[in-house]
Coordinates of C-alpha atoms in Angstrom, one line a residue:
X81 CA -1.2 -3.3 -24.3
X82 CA -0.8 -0.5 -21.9
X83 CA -1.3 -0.4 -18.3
X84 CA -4.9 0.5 -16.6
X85 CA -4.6 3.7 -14.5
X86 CA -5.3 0.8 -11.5
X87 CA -2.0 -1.0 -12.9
X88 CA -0.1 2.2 -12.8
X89 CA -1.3 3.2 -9.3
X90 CA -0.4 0.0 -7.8
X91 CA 3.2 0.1 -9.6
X92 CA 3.4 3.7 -8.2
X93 CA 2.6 2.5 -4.4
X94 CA 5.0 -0.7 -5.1
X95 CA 7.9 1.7 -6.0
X96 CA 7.0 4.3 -2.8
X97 CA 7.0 1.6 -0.5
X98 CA 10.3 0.4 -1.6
X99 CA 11.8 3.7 -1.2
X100 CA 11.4 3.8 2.5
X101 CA 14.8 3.2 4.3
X102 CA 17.2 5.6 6.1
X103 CA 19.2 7.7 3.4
X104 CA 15.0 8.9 2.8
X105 CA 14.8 10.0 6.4
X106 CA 13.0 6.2 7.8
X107 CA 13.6 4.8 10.9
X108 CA 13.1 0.7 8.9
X109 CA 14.0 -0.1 5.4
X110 CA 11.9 -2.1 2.9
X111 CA 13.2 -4.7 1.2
X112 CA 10.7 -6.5 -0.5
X113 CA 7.4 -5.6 -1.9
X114 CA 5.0 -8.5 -2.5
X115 CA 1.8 -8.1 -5.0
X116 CA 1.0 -11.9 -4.1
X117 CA 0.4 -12.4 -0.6
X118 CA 3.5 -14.1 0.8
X119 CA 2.9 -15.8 4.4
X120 CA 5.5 -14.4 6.8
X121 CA 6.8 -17.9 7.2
X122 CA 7.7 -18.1 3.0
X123 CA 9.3 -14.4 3.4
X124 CA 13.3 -14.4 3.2
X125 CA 14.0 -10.3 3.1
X126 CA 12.7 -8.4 5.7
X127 CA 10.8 -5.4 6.1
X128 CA 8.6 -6.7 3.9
X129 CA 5.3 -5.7 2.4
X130 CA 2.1 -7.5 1.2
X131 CA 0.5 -5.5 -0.7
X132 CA -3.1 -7.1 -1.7
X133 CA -5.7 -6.0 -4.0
X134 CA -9.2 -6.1 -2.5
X135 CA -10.7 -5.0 -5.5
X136 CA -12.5 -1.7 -6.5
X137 CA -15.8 -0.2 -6.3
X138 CA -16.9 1.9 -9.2
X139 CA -19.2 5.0 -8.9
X140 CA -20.5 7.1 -12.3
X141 CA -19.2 10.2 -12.1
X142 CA -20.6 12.5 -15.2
X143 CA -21.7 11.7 -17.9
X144 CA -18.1 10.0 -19.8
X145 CA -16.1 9.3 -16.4
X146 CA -16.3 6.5 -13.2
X147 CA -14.9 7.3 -9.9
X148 CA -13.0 4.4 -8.6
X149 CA -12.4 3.1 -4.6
X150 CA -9.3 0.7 -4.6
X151 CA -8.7 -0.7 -1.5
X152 CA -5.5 -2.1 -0.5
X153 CA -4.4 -3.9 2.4
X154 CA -1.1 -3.6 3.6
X155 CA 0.7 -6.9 5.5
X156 CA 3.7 -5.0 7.3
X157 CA 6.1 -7.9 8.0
X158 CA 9.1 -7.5 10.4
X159 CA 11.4 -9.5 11.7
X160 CA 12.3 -8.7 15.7
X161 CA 14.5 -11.5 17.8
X162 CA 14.0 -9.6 20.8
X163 CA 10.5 -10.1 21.9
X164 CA 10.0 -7.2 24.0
X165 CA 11.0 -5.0 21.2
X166 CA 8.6 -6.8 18.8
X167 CA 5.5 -4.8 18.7
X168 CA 7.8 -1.2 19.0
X169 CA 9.6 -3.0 15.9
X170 CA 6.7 -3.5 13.5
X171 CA 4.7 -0.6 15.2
X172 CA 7.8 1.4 13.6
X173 CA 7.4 0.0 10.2
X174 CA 4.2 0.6 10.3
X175 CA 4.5 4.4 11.0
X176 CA 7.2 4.5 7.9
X177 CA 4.3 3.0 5.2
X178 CA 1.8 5.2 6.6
X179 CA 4.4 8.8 7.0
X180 CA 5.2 7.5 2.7
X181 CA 1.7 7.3 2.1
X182 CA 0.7 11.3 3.5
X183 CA 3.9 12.2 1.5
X184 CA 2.1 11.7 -1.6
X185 CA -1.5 10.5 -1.7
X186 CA -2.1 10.7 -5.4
X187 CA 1.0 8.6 -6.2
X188 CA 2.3 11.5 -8.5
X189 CA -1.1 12.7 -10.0
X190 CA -2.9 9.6 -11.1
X191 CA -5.2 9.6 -7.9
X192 CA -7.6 11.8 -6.4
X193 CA -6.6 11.2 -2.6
X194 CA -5.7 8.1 -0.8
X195 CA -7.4 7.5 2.9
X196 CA -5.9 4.9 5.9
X197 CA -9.1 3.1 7.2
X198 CA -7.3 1.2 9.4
X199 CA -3.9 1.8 10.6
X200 CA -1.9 -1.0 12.7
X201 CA -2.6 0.1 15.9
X202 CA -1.2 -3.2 17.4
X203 CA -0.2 -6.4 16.2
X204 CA -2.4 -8.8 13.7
X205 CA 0.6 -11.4 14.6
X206 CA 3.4 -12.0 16.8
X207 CA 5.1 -15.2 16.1
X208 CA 8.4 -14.3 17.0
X209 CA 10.5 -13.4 15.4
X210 CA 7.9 -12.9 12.5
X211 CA 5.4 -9.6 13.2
X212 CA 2.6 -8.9 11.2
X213 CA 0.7 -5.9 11.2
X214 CA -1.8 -4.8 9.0
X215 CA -3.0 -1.2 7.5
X216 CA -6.0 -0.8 4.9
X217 CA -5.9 2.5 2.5
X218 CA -8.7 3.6 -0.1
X219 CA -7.7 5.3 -3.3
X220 CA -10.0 7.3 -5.3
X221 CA -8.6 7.4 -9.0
X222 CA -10.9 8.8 -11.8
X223 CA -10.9 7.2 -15.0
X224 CA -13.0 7.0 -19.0
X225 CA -15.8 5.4 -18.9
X226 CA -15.0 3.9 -22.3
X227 CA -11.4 3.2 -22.0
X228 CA -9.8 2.2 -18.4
X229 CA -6.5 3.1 -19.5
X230 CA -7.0 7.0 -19.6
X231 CA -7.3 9.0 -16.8
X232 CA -10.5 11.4 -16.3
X233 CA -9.9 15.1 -15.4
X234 CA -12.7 16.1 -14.2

């Protein structure tokens, strides 16, 4: 059975993600990519990334087409032994998922646009050496009404 355009999407930002290290002008490099939330403490590769579904809204759009609103939250995990570099540590993570994410918000053509809601500002948890921070992105994909694995043009 083929992928939904959401299944596609989320592949797509699972393979960006993973493409942030040095040799691709980042300061971190990302070694793991998680679809199922992974505590910090279960985590053995780091930079890691959570990346959780929080579902979709749908909106008609036309007559044969629905507009959808993924959101996605984003669990930056780091790993910093040096306390008073933690927060500068993930902080710089953090600044690598969200300069990948303006490189290509419609993860090559199957969205509309992606948007940061929230981007980590400061820590969501220090438990050194584990850092957690958090970012929350919306992405507007377009797809048939009658068939979810065929994207609209609209």
């Amino acid at each position: 059975m083929p992928a939904t355009i959401k299944e596609t999407i989320l592949s797509a930002v699972e393979t960006a993600f993973l493409e942030i290290t040095p040799a691709n002008g980042y300061e971190r490099t990302v070694r793991r990519v998680h679809r199922v939330g992974t505590a910090a403490t279960e985590t053995l590769e780091f930079d890691a990334i959570n990346l959780i579904d929080r579902g979709d809204a749908t909106r008609r759009k036309l007559v044969r087409a629905n507009e959808q609103l993924l959101t996605i939250e984003l669990e930056c995990l780091t790993k910093e032994y040096v306390e008073a570099q933690a927060v500068q540590t993930v902080l710089r993570l953090v600044a690598d998922v969200m300069k990948r994410m303006e490189q290509d918000g419609t993860w090559g053509d199957l969205a509309v646009r992606t948007t940061i809601i929230q981007g980590g500002s400061s820590p969501f948890e220090v438990a050194a050496p584990t850092i957690v921070n958090r970012v929350t992105l919306q992405i507007l994909y377009r797809i048939e009404r009658a068939n979810p694995n065929i994207q609209a043009m609209i």
